[in-house]
Each structure stands twice: as structure tokens, then as C-alpha cells.
Coordinates of C-alpha atoms in Angstrom, one line a residue:
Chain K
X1 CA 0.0 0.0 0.0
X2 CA 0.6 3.7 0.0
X3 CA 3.6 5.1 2.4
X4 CA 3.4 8.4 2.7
X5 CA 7.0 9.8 4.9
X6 CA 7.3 13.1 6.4
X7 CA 9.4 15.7 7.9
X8 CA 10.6 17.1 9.7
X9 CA 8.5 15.9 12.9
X10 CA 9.3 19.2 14.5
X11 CA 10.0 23.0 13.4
X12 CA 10.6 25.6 15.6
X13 CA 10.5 29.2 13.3
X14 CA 11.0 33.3 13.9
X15 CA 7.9 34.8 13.2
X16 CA 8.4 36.1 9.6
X17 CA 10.9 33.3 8.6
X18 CA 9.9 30.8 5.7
X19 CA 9.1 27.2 7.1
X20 CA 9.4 24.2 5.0
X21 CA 7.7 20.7 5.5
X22 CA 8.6 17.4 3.0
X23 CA 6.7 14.9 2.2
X24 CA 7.3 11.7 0.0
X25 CA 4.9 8.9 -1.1
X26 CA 5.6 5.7 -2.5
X27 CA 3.2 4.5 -4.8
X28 CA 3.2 6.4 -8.1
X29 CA -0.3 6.3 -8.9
X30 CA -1.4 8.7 -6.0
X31 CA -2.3 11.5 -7.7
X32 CA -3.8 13.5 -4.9
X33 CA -1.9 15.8 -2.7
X34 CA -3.9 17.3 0.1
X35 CA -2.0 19.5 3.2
X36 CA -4.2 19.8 6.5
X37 CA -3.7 21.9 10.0
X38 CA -4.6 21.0 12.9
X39 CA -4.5 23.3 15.5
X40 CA -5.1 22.3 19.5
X41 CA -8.0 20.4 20.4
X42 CA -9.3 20.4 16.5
X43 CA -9.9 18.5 13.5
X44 CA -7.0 18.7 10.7
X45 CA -8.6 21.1 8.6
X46 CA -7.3 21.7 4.5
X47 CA -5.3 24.8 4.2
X48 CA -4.3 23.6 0.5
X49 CA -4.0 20.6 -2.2
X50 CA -2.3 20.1 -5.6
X51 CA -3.3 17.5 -8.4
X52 CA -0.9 15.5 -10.1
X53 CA -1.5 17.7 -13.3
X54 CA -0.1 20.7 -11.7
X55 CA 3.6 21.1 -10.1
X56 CA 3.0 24.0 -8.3
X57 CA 0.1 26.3 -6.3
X58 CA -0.1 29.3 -4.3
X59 CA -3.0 30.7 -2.2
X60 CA -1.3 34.1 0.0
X61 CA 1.8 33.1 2.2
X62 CA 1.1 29.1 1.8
X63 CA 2.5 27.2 -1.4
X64 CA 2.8 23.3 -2.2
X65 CA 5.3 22.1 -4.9
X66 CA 5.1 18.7 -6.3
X67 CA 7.7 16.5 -7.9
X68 CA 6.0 13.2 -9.2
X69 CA 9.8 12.1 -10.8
X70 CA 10.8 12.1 -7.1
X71 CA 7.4 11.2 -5.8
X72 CA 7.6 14.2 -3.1
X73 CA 5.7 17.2 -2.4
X74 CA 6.4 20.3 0.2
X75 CA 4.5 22.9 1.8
X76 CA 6.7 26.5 2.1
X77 CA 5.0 28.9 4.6
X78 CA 6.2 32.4 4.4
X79 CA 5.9 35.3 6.5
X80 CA 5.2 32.6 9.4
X81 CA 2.6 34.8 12.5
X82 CA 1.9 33.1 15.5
X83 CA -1.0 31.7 14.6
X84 CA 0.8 29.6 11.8
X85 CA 1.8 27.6 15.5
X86 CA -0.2 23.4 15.0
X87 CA 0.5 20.1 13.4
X88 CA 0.4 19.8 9.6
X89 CA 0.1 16.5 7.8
X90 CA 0.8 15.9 4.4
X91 CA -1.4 13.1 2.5
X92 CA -1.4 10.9 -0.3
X93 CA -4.8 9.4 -2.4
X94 CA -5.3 7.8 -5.8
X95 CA -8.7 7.6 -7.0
X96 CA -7.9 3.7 -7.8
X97 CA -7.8 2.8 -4.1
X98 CA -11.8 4.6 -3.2
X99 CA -9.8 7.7 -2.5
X100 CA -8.2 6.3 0.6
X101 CA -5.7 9.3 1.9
X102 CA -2.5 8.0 3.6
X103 CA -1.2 10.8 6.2
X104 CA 2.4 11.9 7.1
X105 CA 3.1 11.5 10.5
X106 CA 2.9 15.1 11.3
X107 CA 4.9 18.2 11.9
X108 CA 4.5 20.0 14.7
X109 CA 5.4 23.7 13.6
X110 CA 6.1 26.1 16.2
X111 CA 6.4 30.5 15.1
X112 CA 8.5 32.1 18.0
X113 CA 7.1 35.9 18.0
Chain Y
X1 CA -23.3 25.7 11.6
X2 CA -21.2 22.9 12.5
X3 CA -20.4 20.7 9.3
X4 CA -19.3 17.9 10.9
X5 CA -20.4 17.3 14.4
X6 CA -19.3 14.4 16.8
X7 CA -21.0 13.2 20.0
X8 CA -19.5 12.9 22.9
X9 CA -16.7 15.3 22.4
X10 CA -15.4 13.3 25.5
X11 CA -15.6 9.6 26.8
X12 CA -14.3 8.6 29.8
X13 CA -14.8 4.2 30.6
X14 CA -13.9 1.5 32.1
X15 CA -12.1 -1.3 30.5
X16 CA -14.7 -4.1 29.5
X17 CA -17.5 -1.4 28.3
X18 CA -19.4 -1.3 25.0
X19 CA -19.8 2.6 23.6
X20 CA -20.5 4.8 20.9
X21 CA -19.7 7.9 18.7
X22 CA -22.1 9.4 16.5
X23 CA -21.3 11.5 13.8
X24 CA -23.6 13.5 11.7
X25 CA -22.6 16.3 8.4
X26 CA -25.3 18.7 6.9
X27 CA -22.7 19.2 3.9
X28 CA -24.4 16.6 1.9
X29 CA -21.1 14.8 1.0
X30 CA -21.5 11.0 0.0
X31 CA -18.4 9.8 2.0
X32 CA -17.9 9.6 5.4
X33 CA -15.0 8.5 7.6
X34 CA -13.7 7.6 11.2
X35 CA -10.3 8.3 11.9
X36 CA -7.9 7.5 15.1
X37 CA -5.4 9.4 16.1
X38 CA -3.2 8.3 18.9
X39 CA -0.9 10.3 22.0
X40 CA 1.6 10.5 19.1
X41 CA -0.9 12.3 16.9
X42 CA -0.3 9.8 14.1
X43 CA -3.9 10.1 12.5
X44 CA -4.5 6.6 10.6
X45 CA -7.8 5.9 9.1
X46 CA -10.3 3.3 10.0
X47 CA -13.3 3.5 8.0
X48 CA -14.8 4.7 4.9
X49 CA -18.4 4.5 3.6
X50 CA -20.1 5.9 0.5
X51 CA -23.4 6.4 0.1
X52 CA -24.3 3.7 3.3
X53 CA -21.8 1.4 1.7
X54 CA -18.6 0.4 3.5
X55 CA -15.6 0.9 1.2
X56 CA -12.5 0.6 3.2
X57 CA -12.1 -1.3 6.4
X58 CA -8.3 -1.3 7.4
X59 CA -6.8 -3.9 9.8
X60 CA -9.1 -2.8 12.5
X61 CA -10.1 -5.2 15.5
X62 CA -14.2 -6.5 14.9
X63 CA -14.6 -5.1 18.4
X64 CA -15.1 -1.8 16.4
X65 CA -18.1 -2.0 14.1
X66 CA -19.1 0.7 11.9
X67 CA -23.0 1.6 10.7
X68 CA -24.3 4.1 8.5
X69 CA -28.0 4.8 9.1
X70 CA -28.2 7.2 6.0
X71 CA -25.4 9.2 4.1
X72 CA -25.5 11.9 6.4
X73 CA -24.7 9.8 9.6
X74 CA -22.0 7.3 10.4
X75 CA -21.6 6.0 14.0
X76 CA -18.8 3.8 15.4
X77 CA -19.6 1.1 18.1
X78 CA -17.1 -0.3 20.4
X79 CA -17.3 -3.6 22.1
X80 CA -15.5 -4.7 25.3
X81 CA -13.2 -1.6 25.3
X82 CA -9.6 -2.1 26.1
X83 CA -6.5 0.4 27.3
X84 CA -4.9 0.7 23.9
X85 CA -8.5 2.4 22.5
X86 CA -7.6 5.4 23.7
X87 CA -7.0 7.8 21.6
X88 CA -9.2 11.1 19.5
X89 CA -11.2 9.4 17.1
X90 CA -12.2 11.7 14.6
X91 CA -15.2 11.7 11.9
X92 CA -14.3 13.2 8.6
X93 CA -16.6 13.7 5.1
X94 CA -16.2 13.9 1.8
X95 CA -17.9 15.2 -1.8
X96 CA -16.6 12.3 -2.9
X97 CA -13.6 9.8 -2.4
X98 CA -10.9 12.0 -4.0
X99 CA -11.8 15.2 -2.4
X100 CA -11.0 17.4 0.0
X101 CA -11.8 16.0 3.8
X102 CA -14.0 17.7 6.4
X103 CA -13.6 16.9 9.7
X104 CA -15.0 17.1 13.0
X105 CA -14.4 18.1 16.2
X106 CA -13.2 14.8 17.4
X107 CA -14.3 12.8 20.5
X108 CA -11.6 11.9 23.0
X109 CA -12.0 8.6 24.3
X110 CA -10.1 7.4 27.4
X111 CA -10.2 3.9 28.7
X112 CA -9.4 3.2 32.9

């Protein structure tokens, strides 16, 4: 099945700094790449995705490249506030497999103000 | 208007018990979901129904059983409850199986 790796597992930013989370998957025929938060005592929640059709995507300070040669993905945040502070988790789904999503293990980012 | 609304958002038992979560979203999505996530926050997924129908059942003990009384309702029953069940269990639906996934609030469970 799917093995979707990710890291780092924890990232400790200055507020304003860029932070960077990888993620790679294993099986070649995911083709769905969605990035959720999760902040304390929540559900994850989507702050973006990218379709294997597309390498790159950009919504204000969050942006997810993808790499399906490399079978890897990442999620840049720039201008990093406070409230950027929770988990993220990377995930991987194909639509072969009744669009199971594999999640990353989690990164716990935290913004020093 | 919550989405995706759990009940109980805590659940505290004794080892042995039977219990369930319910789990109900007004989006109108045709999948629904149960999710655990452990102490370690590794979030691993349990369930998956579409339109009533099960669709993926990972390597999860029979003690939990699923049921979907409708498309906008998916509850998870837990027989004879044991110490390593605790964890957030978390509810989660779909427009459809390749989409974007909405959760809920999650319900802590905590076995003594």
C-alpha cells in the first residue's frame, strides 16, 4: 500500500521566517496531494492541495510544490505569525484505491514571536 | 453551523464497556470517515463509507463496528473496550472519495 513519509516531525521558526515541510509517497499512482492543519484540540482542517496535473500552487503566504519524478511534495510557509503555530500532515490518495488518503506523521510547527 | 459534528466530544470508561460515537454532516457529501489518532498524533484511518456502503475497512479489531443509518450519519460502536483504544477518534466527510476532507471536532475517548 501507500507510504506516505514526512518531515521534519518538529520546526521551531522566527515569526516572519519561511518554514518548510517534505513529504514523500511511495506508490506512483497517488495522484492527490492534500496539506491539512490541525490546530489544539481540533480536527485537521485543508489549508491547500495540488493534483498531479499541476507542479506548483499558491494561495497568499502558503505554497505546495510537487515532484511526481521524485514522488515528493512540500509545503513552504512564508511570513510565518503566530498563529501559523499546529501540526500539519501531508497526505497521499489515488482515485484507484476509493480515495483512501494516507497521512504523514505530522509536523509540529512552532512561530516564535 | 457545524459541518461535521461528533458526539460525545469526550468519553471517559472503564475497561470491558461497549460505547458509541455518532457523527452527523449537513454538507451533503457522500463519504464519510472515522479516523484515530493516537498520544503521538499519528492520525490513521479506520473506516470509509459511501453512500451507506462500507468501502474501506483497514486492519481494524471486529470489536469496532461501523454503521451508516443514512449518508448523512456514520456512527462507530465499540465492544469490550480495552487500554490501547484510547485515543481522538475523529469523523471526517467527503464530496466524494478523491476530495478534500471535512472533519469534526473529534471525540476523546479514554479507557481506565
Amino acid at each position: 500500500g501507500e507510504n506516505v513519509e514526512q518531515h521534519p516531525s518538529t520546526l521551531s521558526v522566527q515569526e516572519g521566517d519561511s518554514a518548510v515541510i517534505k513529504c514523500t509517497y511511495s506508490d506512483s499512482a497517488s495522484n492527490y496531494f492534500p496539506w491539512y492543519k490541525q490546530e489544539l484540540g481540533k480536527g485537521p482542517q485543508l489549508i491547500i492541495d495540488i493534483r498531479s496535473n499541476v507542479g506548483e500552487k499558491k494561495d497568499q503566504r502558503i505554497a505546495v510544490t510537487l515532484n511526481k519524478t521524485a514522488k515528493h511534495f512540500s509545503l513552504h510557509i512564508t511570513e510565518t505569525q503566530p498563529e501559523d503555530s499546529a501540526v500539519y500532515f501531508c497526505a497521499a490518495s489515488m482515485r484507484a484505491n476509493a480515495g483512501k488518503s494516507t497521512f504523514g506523521d505530522g509536523t509540529t510547527l512552532t512561530v516564535k514571536p | 453551523d457545524t459541518a461535521v459534528s461528533q458526539t460525545p466530544k469526550y468519553l471517559v470508561t472503564q475497561m470491558g464497556n461497549d460505547k458509541s460515537i455518532k457523527c452527523e454532516q449537513n454538507l451533503g457529501h457522500d463519504t464519510m470517515y472515522w479516523y484515530k489518532q493516537d498520544s503521538k498524533k499519528f492520525l490513521k484511518i479506520m473506516f470509509s463509507y459511501n453512500n451507506k456502503e462500507l468501502i474501506i475497512n483497514e486492519t481494524v479489531p471486529n470489536r469496532f463496528s461501523p454503521k451508516s443509518p443514512d449518508k448523512a450519519h456514520l456512527n462507530l460502536h465499540i465492544n469490550s473496550l480495552e487500554l490501547g483504544d484510547s485515543a481522538v477518534y475523529f469523523c471526517a466527510s467527503s464530496q466524494a472519495q478523491y476530495n478534500e476532507q471535512f472533519f469534526g471536532p473529534g471525540t476523546r475517548l479514554t479507557v481506565l
